[in-house]
Amino acid sequence: MRLLFDQFMKKCEDGSWTLLPSFNYKLIYRDQDVSTLMNAYFPTASELGNKEKLSQAQLFGTNFKDGLGFEYVMFYNDVEQRIVCVFQGGPHLQGMPGFLHGGAIATMIDITLGMSAIIAGEIVMTANLNINFKRPISLRSVVLINSQLDKIEGRKLFFSSNIQSIDEKILYTEATVLAVCRNDGRKKQEEDHE
Amino acid sequence: MRLLFDQFMKKCEDGSWTLLPSFNYKLIYRDQDVSTLMNAYFPTASELGNKEKLSQAQLFGTNFKDGLGFEYVMFYNDVEQRIVCVFQGGPHLQGMPGFLHGGAIATMIDITLGMSAIIAGEIVMTANLNINFKRPISLRSVVLINSQLDKIEGRKLFFSSNIQSIDEKILYTEATVLAVCRNDGRKKQEEDHE
């Protein structure tokens, strides 16, 4: 995993790839943004949700001790609008004995997606997640999660994602994700490029 | 949640519904069964997986303190081949502030499915998981997960699943799941009914 990390860090030197910060919405999402989004789409839900913001709330996937849960680092290529996530699933993510739980894989795909959205400067909500599990992934094995923004149609963002072995010879999982953002995604992109 | 539990327990009295044990594959899967399945389909993966069986492996979703993670109880209706899961997601399953993480929802759907398979006496592997997230689910709210076996084609089992509010007025999530089992599912069913 360390070797892969170094390889990608090398790629970052010329600016084509960027190391992304660990997922932490508190650093990235402003509370106000989230409230605005939730109020716009789900006024009743938002009210309920606000009540729960306080107290013991904690981001799903972060309650594992080091090495036991979701261990990952993400890199972003701006030109290709592509993320590569180097992921190692710890022994507390078990489904079938010795292998990652399907839910843990789905979670990791969703997390990678969330990061793509954050890069696009948008708060998105996953509307559809369609995953093909092709081969089981062993606990503690290091794999690559590739996530690519394929197209934008109005407020809809279409992503494709796959999980491969580090030599890219084994395809473990394929997925497509449809996410919905607050603003017109295409308009946002054009503005950025002006 | 307690009230719903009592209502379903009442339904169990005439034998139409059954309370299911908490998901624990150690009680249900025999190690030998799992090895046979894994060896048959994924000989290399199986080898890798076996190495990880020991040590610190723990079922994903079970590492939360009471009330903070996945709280649920499942009931099964044999005639309708349907499971109802009463589920309350704790504050450590957060995605957007105040709401459940999409990965946690996917995990819960996969767990319910796994239980359907265990009832059918089969070890199945999820091959496809297709989830439409329609509305966000507040942390700590009690919801119903309905899971239904729709059809069997050879080794393929087709399930549909949804997540509703307890009054069934709000549809939070819809999903379809394709699972693959070791034996011909239809044959198995016929044998059971002979």
CSV table of C-alpha atoms in Angstrom, one decimal:
chain,number,residue,atom,x,y,z
A,1,MET,CA,0.0,0.0,0.0
A,2,ARG,CA,2.9,2.3,0.9
A,3,LEU,CA,4.5,1.6,-2.5
A,4,LEU,CA,1.3,2.5,-4.4
A,5,PHE,CA,1.0,5.6,-2.2
A,6,ASP,CA,4.6,6.7,-3.2
A,7,GLN,CA,3.9,6.0,-6.9
A,8,PHE,CA,0.8,8.2,-6.9
A,9,MET,CA,2.6,10.9,-4.9
A,10,LYS,CA,5.2,10.9,-7.6
A,11,LYS,CA,2.4,11.5,-10.2
A,12,CYS,CA,1.3,14.4,-8.1
A,13,GLU,CA,4.6,16.2,-8.6
A,14,ASP,CA,3.7,17.5,-12.1
A,15,GLY,CA,0.3,18.6,-11.0
A,16,SER,CA,-1.7,16.1,-13.1
A,17,TRP,CA,-2.8,14.2,-10.0
A,18,THR,CA,-3.7,15.6,-6.6
A,19,LEU,CA,-3.7,13.9,-3.2
A,20,LEU,CA,-7.2,14.4,-1.6
A,21,PRO,CA,-7.7,15.1,2.1
A,22,SER,CA,-9.4,12.4,4.2
A,23,PHE,CA,-13.1,12.5,3.9
A,24,ASN,CA,-14.4,14.8,6.6
A,25,TYR,CA,-17.5,16.7,5.7
A,26,LYS,CA,-17.1,19.0,8.7
A,27,LEU,CA,-14.0,20.4,6.9
A,28,ILE,CA,-15.7,20.6,3.6
A,29,TYR,CA,-19.4,21.0,3.9
A,30,ARG,CA,-20.6,24.2,5.6
A,31,ASP,CA,-23.6,23.4,7.8
A,32,GLN,CA,-25.5,26.1,6.0
A,33,ASP,CA,-25.0,24.4,2.6
A,34,VAL,CA,-26.4,21.2,3.9
A,35,SER,CA,-29.4,22.9,5.6
A,36,THR,CA,-30.2,24.7,2.3
A,37,LEU,CA,-30.1,21.5,0.3
A,38,MET,CA,-32.1,19.5,2.7
A,39,ASN,CA,-34.7,22.2,3.1
A,40,ALA,CA,-35.1,22.6,-0.6
A,41,TYR,CA,-35.7,18.9,-1.3
A,42,PHE,CA,-37.0,17.4,1.9
A,43,PRO,CA,-38.4,20.1,4.2
A,44,THR,CA,-39.9,17.6,6.7
A,45,ALA,CA,-37.0,15.2,6.6
A,46,SER,CA,-34.7,18.2,7.2
A,47,GLU,CA,-36.5,19.1,10.3
A,48,LEU,CA,-36.2,15.6,11.7
A,49,GLY,CA,-32.5,15.4,10.7
A,50,ASN,CA,-31.6,18.6,12.4
A,51,LYS,CA,-32.6,17.2,15.7
A,52,GLU,CA,-30.1,14.5,15.3
A,53,LYS,CA,-27.1,16.7,14.3
A,54,LEU,CA,-26.0,17.2,17.8
A,55,SER,CA,-25.4,14.4,20.4
A,56,GLN,CA,-23.5,11.4,19.3
A,57,ALA,CA,-23.6,11.6,15.5
A,58,GLN,CA,-20.5,10.3,13.8
A,59,LEU,CA,-19.7,9.7,10.1
A,60,PHE,CA,-20.3,6.0,9.1
A,61,GLY,CA,-17.1,4.1,8.6
A,62,THR,CA,-15.0,6.2,10.9
A,63,ASN,CA,-15.6,4.2,14.1
A,64,PHE,CA,-12.9,1.6,13.5
A,65,LYS,CA,-9.6,1.4,15.2
A,66,ASP,CA,-6.6,1.8,12.9
A,67,GLY,CA,-6.2,-1.1,10.5
A,68,LEU,CA,-9.5,-2.8,11.3
A,69,GLY,CA,-11.9,-0.9,9.1
A,70,PHE,CA,-11.8,1.4,6.1
A,71,GLU,CA,-8.2,2.3,5.3
A,72,TYR,CA,-7.8,4.4,2.2
A,73,VAL,CA,-6.2,7.3,0.4
A,74,MET,CA,-7.5,9.0,-2.7
A,75,PHE,CA,-5.9,10.7,-5.6
A,76,TYR,CA,-7.6,12.9,-8.2
A,77,ASN,CA,-6.8,13.6,-11.9
A,78,ASP,CA,-8.4,16.9,-12.9
A,79,VAL,CA,-8.1,16.4,-16.7
A,80,GLU,CA,-9.6,12.9,-16.7
A,81,GLN,CA,-12.1,13.8,-13.9
A,82,ARG,CA,-11.1,10.6,-12.3
A,83,ILE,CA,-10.4,9.5,-8.8
A,84,VAL,CA,-8.2,6.5,-7.8
A,85,CYS,CA,-8.7,5.3,-4.3
A,86,VAL,CA,-6.1,2.9,-2.8
A,87,PHE,CA,-8.2,0.9,-0.4
A,88,GLN,CA,-7.5,-1.8,2.2
A,89,GLY,CA,-10.5,-3.3,4.0
A,90,GLY,CA,-9.7,-4.4,7.6
A,91,PRO,CA,-10.9,-7.5,9.4
A,92,HIS,CA,-13.9,-5.8,10.9
A,93,LEU,CA,-15.5,-5.4,7.5
A,94,GLN,CA,-16.1,-9.1,7.1
A,95,GLY,CA,-19.1,-10.6,5.2
A,96,MET,CA,-18.4,-14.2,4.1
A,97,PRO,CA,-15.6,-15.6,6.3
A,98,GLY,CA,-12.4,-14.1,5.0
A,99,PHE,CA,-13.9,-11.6,2.6
A,100,LEU,CA,-15.3,-8.1,2.6
A,101,HIS,CA,-19.0,-7.6,3.2
A,102,GLY,CA,-21.0,-6.4,0.2
A,103,GLY,CA,-22.3,-3.5,2.3
A,104,ALA,CA,-18.7,-2.4,3.1
A,105,ILE,CA,-17.9,-2.4,-0.6
A,106,ALA,CA,-21.0,-0.4,-1.4
A,107,THR,CA,-20.0,2.0,1.4
A,108,MET,CA,-16.5,2.5,-0.1
A,109,ILE,CA,-17.9,3.2,-3.6
A,110,ASP,CA,-20.3,5.7,-2.1
A,111,ILE,CA,-17.5,7.4,-0.1
A,112,THR,CA,-15.4,7.7,-3.3
A,113,LEU,CA,-18.3,9.2,-5.1
A,114,GLY,CA,-18.9,11.7,-2.3
A,115,MET,CA,-15.4,12.8,-2.8
A,116,SER,CA,-15.8,13.3,-6.5
A,117,ALA,CA,-18.8,15.5,-5.7
A,118,ILE,CA,-16.9,17.5,-3.2
A,119,ILE,CA,-14.2,18.2,-5.8
A,120,ALA,CA,-16.8,19.4,-8.2
A,121,GLY,CA,-17.7,21.9,-5.4
A,122,GLU,CA,-21.2,20.4,-5.1
A,123,ILE,CA,-23.2,18.8,-2.4
A,124,VAL,CA,-24.8,15.8,-4.1
A,125,MET,CA,-27.1,13.1,-3.0
A,126,THR,CA,-26.8,9.5,-4.3
A,127,ALA,CA,-30.0,8.7,-6.1
A,128,ASN,CA,-29.0,5.3,-7.6
A,129,LEU,CA,-26.3,2.9,-6.8
A,130,ASN,CA,-26.0,-0.2,-9.1
A,131,ILE,CA,-23.3,-2.6,-8.2
A,132,ASN,CA,-22.1,-5.8,-9.8
A,133,PHE,CA,-20.1,-8.0,-7.5
A,134,LYS,CA,-17.9,-10.1,-9.7
A,135,ARG,CA,-15.4,-11.6,-7.3
A,136,PRO,CA,-15.1,-11.6,-3.6
A,137,ILE,CA,-12.4,-9.3,-2.1
A,138,SER,CA,-10.2,-10.8,0.6
A,139,LEU,CA,-9.9,-9.0,3.9
A,140,ARG,CA,-6.7,-6.9,4.2
A,141,SER,CA,-6.0,-7.1,0.4
A,142,VAL,CA,-5.1,-3.8,-1.2
A,143,VAL,CA,-7.3,-2.8,-4.2
A,144,LEU,CA,-7.9,0.1,-6.5
A,145,ILE,CA,-11.2,1.9,-6.7
A,146,ASN,CA,-11.5,3.9,-9.9
A,147,SER,CA,-14.3,6.4,-10.1
A,148,GLN,CA,-15.0,8.5,-13.2
A,149,LEU,CA,-17.5,11.3,-13.9
A,150,ASP,CA,-19.0,10.1,-17.2
A,151,LYS,CA,-21.5,12.8,-18.0
A,152,ILE,CA,-23.7,15.6,-16.6
A,153,GLU,CA,-27.3,16.2,-17.6
A,154,GLY,CA,-28.8,19.2,-15.8
A,155,ARG,CA,-28.7,18.4,-12.1
A,156,LYS,CA,-27.8,14.7,-12.7
A,157,LEU,CA,-24.2,13.5,-12.5
A,158,PHE,CA,-23.4,10.0,-13.9
A,159,PHE,CA,-20.4,8.2,-12.5
A,160,SER,CA,-18.9,4.8,-13.2
A,161,SER,CA,-16.7,3.0,-10.8
A,162,ASN,CA,-14.8,-0.3,-10.6
A,163,ILE,CA,-12.6,-2.1,-8.1
A,164,GLN,CA,-9.5,-3.8,-9.4
A,165,SER,CA,-6.5,-5.6,-8.1
A,166,ILE,CA,-3.4,-3.4,-8.0
A,167,ASP,CA,-2.0,-5.0,-11.1
A,168,GLU,CA,-5.4,-4.3,-12.8
A,169,LYS,CA,-5.7,-7.9,-13.8
A,170,ILE,CA,-8.6,-8.9,-11.6
A,171,LEU,CA,-11.9,-7.0,-11.8
A,172,TYR,CA,-13.7,-7.4,-8.5
A,173,THR,CA,-16.6,-5.0,-8.8
A,174,GLU,CA,-18.3,-2.7,-11.3
A,175,ALA,CA,-20.7,0.0,-10.4
A,176,THR,CA,-22.7,2.9,-11.8
A,177,VAL,CA,-23.9,5.8,-9.7
A,178,LEU,CA,-26.4,8.5,-10.4
A,179,ALA,CA,-26.1,11.5,-8.1
A,180,VAL,CA,-28.2,14.6,-8.0
A,181,CYS,CA,-26.8,18.1,-7.1
A,182,ARG,CA,-28.4,21.3,-6.0
A,183,ASN,CA,-27.3,23.4,-9.1
A,184,ASP,CA,-27.2,22.6,-12.7
A,185,GLY,CA,-24.0,20.7,-12.9
A,186,ARG,CA,-23.1,21.7,-16.5
A,187,LYS,CA,-23.7,25.4,-15.8
A,188,LYS,CA,-21.4,25.1,-12.8
A,189,GLN,CA,-18.7,23.5,-14.9
A,190,GLU,CA,-18.9,26.2,-17.5
A,191,GLU,CA,-18.7,28.9,-14.9
A,192,ASP,CA,-15.6,27.3,-13.5
A,193,HIS,CA,-14.0,27.3,-16.9
A,194,GLU,CA,-14.8,30.9,-17.7
B,1,MET,CA,-39.8,0.1,18.0
B,2,ARG,CA,-40.9,-1.9,21.0
B,3,LEU,CA,-44.5,-1.5,19.9
B,4,LEU,CA,-43.8,-2.8,16.4
B,5,PHE,CA,-41.9,-5.7,17.9
B,6,ASP,CA,-44.9,-6.6,20.0
B,7,GLN,CA,-47.2,-6.4,17.0
B,8,PHE,CA,-45.1,-8.8,15.0
B,9,MET,CA,-44.7,-11.1,17.9
B,10,LYS,CA,-48.5,-11.3,18.1
B,11,LYS,CA,-48.5,-12.2,14.4
B,12,CYS,CA,-46.0,-15.0,15.2
B,13,GLU,CA,-48.5,-16.7,17.5
B,14,ASP,CA,-50.5,-18.4,14.7
B,15,GLY,CA,-47.3,-19.5,12.9
B,16,SER,CA,-47.8,-17.3,9.8
B,17,TRP,CA,-44.8,-15.2,10.8
B,18,THR,CA,-41.5,-16.3,12.5
B,19,LEU,CA,-39.0,-14.3,14.6
B,20,LEU,CA,-35.6,-14.7,13.1
B,21,PRO,CA,-32.4,-15.0,15.2
B,22,SER,CA,-29.9,-12.2,15.0
B,23,PHE,CA,-27.6,-12.6,12.0
B,24,ASN,CA,-24.6,-14.6,13.0
B,25,TYR,CA,-23.1,-16.7,10.4
B,26,LYS,CA,-21.1,-18.7,12.9
B,27,LEU,CA,-24.3,-20.2,14.1
B,28,ILE,CA,-25.7,-20.7,10.6
B,29,TYR,CA,-23.0,-21.3,8.1
B,30,ARG,CA,-20.8,-24.3,8.6
B,31,ASP,CA,-17.2,-23.4,7.8
B,32,GLN,CA,-17.1,-26.4,5.5
B,33,ASP,CA,-20.1,-25.1,3.4
B,34,VAL,CA,-18.4,-21.8,2.9
B,35,SER,CA,-15.1,-23.4,1.9
B,36,THR,CA,-16.8,-25.6,-0.6
B,37,LEU,CA,-18.6,-22.7,-2.2
B,38,MET,CA,-15.6,-20.5,-2.3
B,39,ASN,CA,-13.4,-23.2,-3.7
B,40,ALA,CA,-15.9,-24.1,-6.4
B,41,TYR,CA,-16.1,-20.5,-7.7
B,42,PHE,CA,-13.0,-18.7,-6.7
B,43,PRO,CA,-10.2,-21.1,-5.9
B,44,THR,CA,-7.5,-18.4,-5.8
B,45,ALA,CA,-9.6,-16.0,-3.8
B,46,SER,CA,-10.6,-18.8,-1.4
B,47,GLU,CA,-7.0,-19.5,-0.6
B,48,LEU,CA,-6.4,-15.8,0.2
B,49,GLY,CA,-9.6,-15.6,2.2
B,50,ASN,CA,-8.8,-18.6,4.3
B,51,LYS,CA,-5.6,-16.9,5.6
B,52,GLU,CA,-7.8,-14.1,7.0
B,53,LYS,CA,-10.4,-16.3,8.7
B,54,LEU,CA,-8.5,-16.3,12.0
B,55,SER,CA,-7.1,-13.4,13.8
B,56,GLN,CA,-9.3,-10.3,14.2
B,57,ALA,CA,-12.0,-10.9,11.7
B,58,GLN,CA,-15.4,-9.7,12.7
B,59,LEU,CA,-18.8,-9.4,10.9
B,60,PHE,CA,-19.2,-5.9,9.4
B,61,GLY,CA,-21.8,-3.9,11.2
B,62,THR,CA,-21.4,-5.7,14.6
B,63,ASN,CA,-18.7,-3.4,16.0
B,64,PHE,CA,-21.0,-0.7,17.3
B,65,LYS,CA,-22.0,-0.2,20.9
B,66,ASP,CA,-25.7,-0.7,21.7
B,67,GLY,CA,-27.9,1.9,20.1
B,68,LEU,CA,-25.1,3.6,18.0
B,69,GLY,CA,-25.1,1.3,14.9
B,70,PHE,CA,-27.4,-1.2,13.3
B,71,GLU,CA,-30.3,-2.1,15.6
B,72,TYR,CA,-32.8,-4.5,14.0
B,73,VAL,CA,-35.1,-7.4,14.4
B,74,MET,CA,-36.4,-9.5,11.5
B,75,PHE,CA,-39.6,-11.5,11.0
B,76,TYR,CA,-40.3,-14.0,8.3
B,77,ASN,CA,-43.6,-15.0,6.5
B,78,ASP,CA,-43.1,-18.4,5.0
B,79,VAL,CA,-46.2,-18.3,2.7
B,80,GLU,CA,-45.4,-14.9,1.2
B,81,GLN,CA,-41.6,-15.7,1.3
B,82,ARG,CA,-41.2,-12.2,2.7
B,83,ILE,CA,-39.1,-10.7,5.5
B,84,VAL,CA,-39.9,-7.6,7.4
B,85,CYS,CA,-37.0,-6.0,9.2
B,86,VAL,CA,-37.7,-3.4,11.9
B,87,PHE,CA,-34.6,-1.2,11.7
B,88,GLN,CA,-33.3,1.7,13.6
B,89,GLY,CA,-30.0,3.3,12.4
B,90,GLY,CA,-27.9,4.8,15.2
B,91,PRO,CA,-25.9,8.0,15.2
B,92,HIS,CA,-22.7,6.3,14.1
B,93,LEU,CA,-24.2,5.5,10.7
B,94,GLN,CA,-24.2,9.1,9.6
B,95,GLY,CA,-23.7,10.3,6.0
B,96,MET,CA,-25.2,13.8,5.5
B,97,PRO,CA,-25.5,15.5,8.8
B,98,GLY,CA,-28.5,14.0,10.6
B,99,PHE,CA,-29.1,11.2,8.1
B,100,LEU,CA,-28.1,7.7,7.4
B,101,HIS,CA,-25.1,7.0,5.1
B,102,GLY,CA,-26.1,5.4,1.7
B,103,GLY,CA,-23.5,2.7,2.5
B,104,ALA,CA,-25.3,1.9,5.8
B,105,ILE,CA,-28.6,1.6,3.9
B,106,ALA,CA,-27.0,-0.7,1.3
B,107,THR,CA,-25.4,-2.8,4.1
B,108,MET,CA,-28.8,-3.2,5.8
B,109,ILE,CA,-30.4,-4.3,2.6
B,110,ASP,CA,-27.6,-6.8,2.0
B,111,ILE,CA,-28.0,-8.2,5.6
B,112,THR,CA,-31.8,-8.6,5.1
B,113,LEU,CA,-31.1,-10.4,1.9
B,114,GLY,CA,-28.5,-12.7,3.5
B,115,MET,CA,-31.1,-13.7,6.0
B,116,SER,CA,-33.6,-14.6,3.2
B,117,ALA,CA,-31.0,-16.8,1.8
B,118,ILE,CA,-30.2,-18.5,5.1
B,119,ILE,CA,-33.9,-19.2,5.5
B,120,ALA,CA,-33.9,-20.8,2.0
B,121,GLY,CA,-31.1,-23.0,3.4
B,122,GLU,CA,-28.7,-21.7,0.9
B,123,ILE,CA,-25.4,-19.9,1.0
B,124,VAL,CA,-25.8,-17.2,-1.6
B,125,MET,CA,-23.5,-14.5,-2.9
B,126,THR,CA,-24.9,-11.1,-3.9
B,127,ALA,CA,-24.2,-10.6,-7.6
B,128,ASN,CA,-26.0,-7.4,-8.2
B,129,LEU,CA,-27.4,-4.7,-5.9
B,130,ASN,CA,-29.4,-1.9,-7.4
B,131,ILE,CA,-30.7,0.8,-5.0
B,132,ASN,CA,-32.8,3.8,-5.6
B,133,PHE,CA,-32.5,6.3,-2.7
B,134,LYS,CA,-35.7,8.3,-2.8
B,135,ARG,CA,-35.6,10.2,0.5
B,136,PRO,CA,-33.0,10.5,3.2
B,137,ILE,CA,-33.6,8.5,6.4
B,138,SER,CA,-33.1,10.4,9.7
B,139,LEU,CA,-30.7,8.9,12.2
B,140,ARG,CA,-32.5,7.1,15.0
B,141,SER,CA,-35.8,6.9,13.1
B,142,VAL,CA,-37.5,3.4,13.0
B,143,VAL,CA,-38.2,2.1,9.5
B,144,LEU,CA,-39.4,-1.1,7.9
B,145,ILE,CA,-37.3,-3.0,5.4
B,146,ASN,CA,-39.4,-5.3,3.3
B,147,SER,CA,-37.6,-8.0,1.4
B,148,GLN,CA,-39.4,-10.4,-1.0
B,149,LEU,CA,-38.1,-13.4,-3.1
B,150,ASP,CA,-39.7,-12.6,-6.5
B,151,LYS,CA,-38.5,-15.5,-8.6
B,152,ILE,CA,-35.9,-18.2,-9.0
B,153,GLU,CA,-34.2,-19.0,-12.3
B,154,GLY,CA,-31.7,-21.9,-11.9
B,155,ARG,CA,-29.1,-20.7,-9.5
B,156,LYS,CA,-30.3,-17.1,-9.6
B,157,LEU,CA,-32.5,-15.7,-6.9
B,158,PHE,CA,-34.3,-12.4,-7.6
B,159,PHE,CA,-35.3,-10.3,-4.6
B,160,SER,CA,-37.0,-6.9,-4.3
B,161,SER,CA,-36.7,-4.8,-1.3
B,162,ASN,CA,-37.9,-1.4,0.0
B,163,ILE,CA,-37.6,0.7,3.0
B,164,GLN,CA,-40.7,2.4,4.3
B,165,SER,CA,-41.9,4.5,7.3
B,166,ILE,CA,-43.7,2.5,9.9
B,167,ASP,CA,-47.1,3.9,8.7
B,168,GLU,CA,-46.0,2.8,5.2
B,169,LYS,CA,-46.8,6.3,3.9
B,170,ILE,CA,-43.2,7.3,3.0
B,171,LEU,CA,-41.1,5.2,0.6
B,172,TYR,CA,-37.4,5.9,1.4
B,173,THR,CA,-35.6,3.4,-0.7
B,174,GLU,CA,-36.3,0.8,-3.4
B,175,ALA,CA,-33.9,-2.0,-4.3
B,176,THR,CA,-33.5,-5.1,-6.4
B,177,VAL,CA,-31.0,-7.8,-5.6
B,178,LEU,CA,-29.7,-10.7,-7.7
B,179,ALA,CA,-28.1,-13.4,-5.6
B,180,VAL,CA,-26.5,-16.6,-6.8
B,181,CYS,CA,-26.6,-19.8,-4.9
B,182,ARG,CA,-24.6,-23.0,-5.0
B,183,ASN,CA,-27.4,-25.3,-6.0
B,184,ASP,CA,-30.3,-25.0,-8.4
B,185,GLY,CA,-32.7,-22.9,-6.3
B,186,ARG,CA,-35.8,-24.2,-8.0
B,187,LYS,CA,-34.8,-27.8,-7.5
B,188,LYS,CA,-34.1,-27.1,-3.9
B,189,GLN,CA,-37.5,-25.6,-3.4
B,190,GLU,CA,-39.2,-28.5,-5.1
B,191,GLU,CA,-37.3,-31.0,-2.9
B,192,ASP,CA,-38.4,-29.1,0.2
B,193,HIS,CA,-42.0,-29.3,-0.8
B,194,GLU,CA,-41.9,-33.0,-1.6
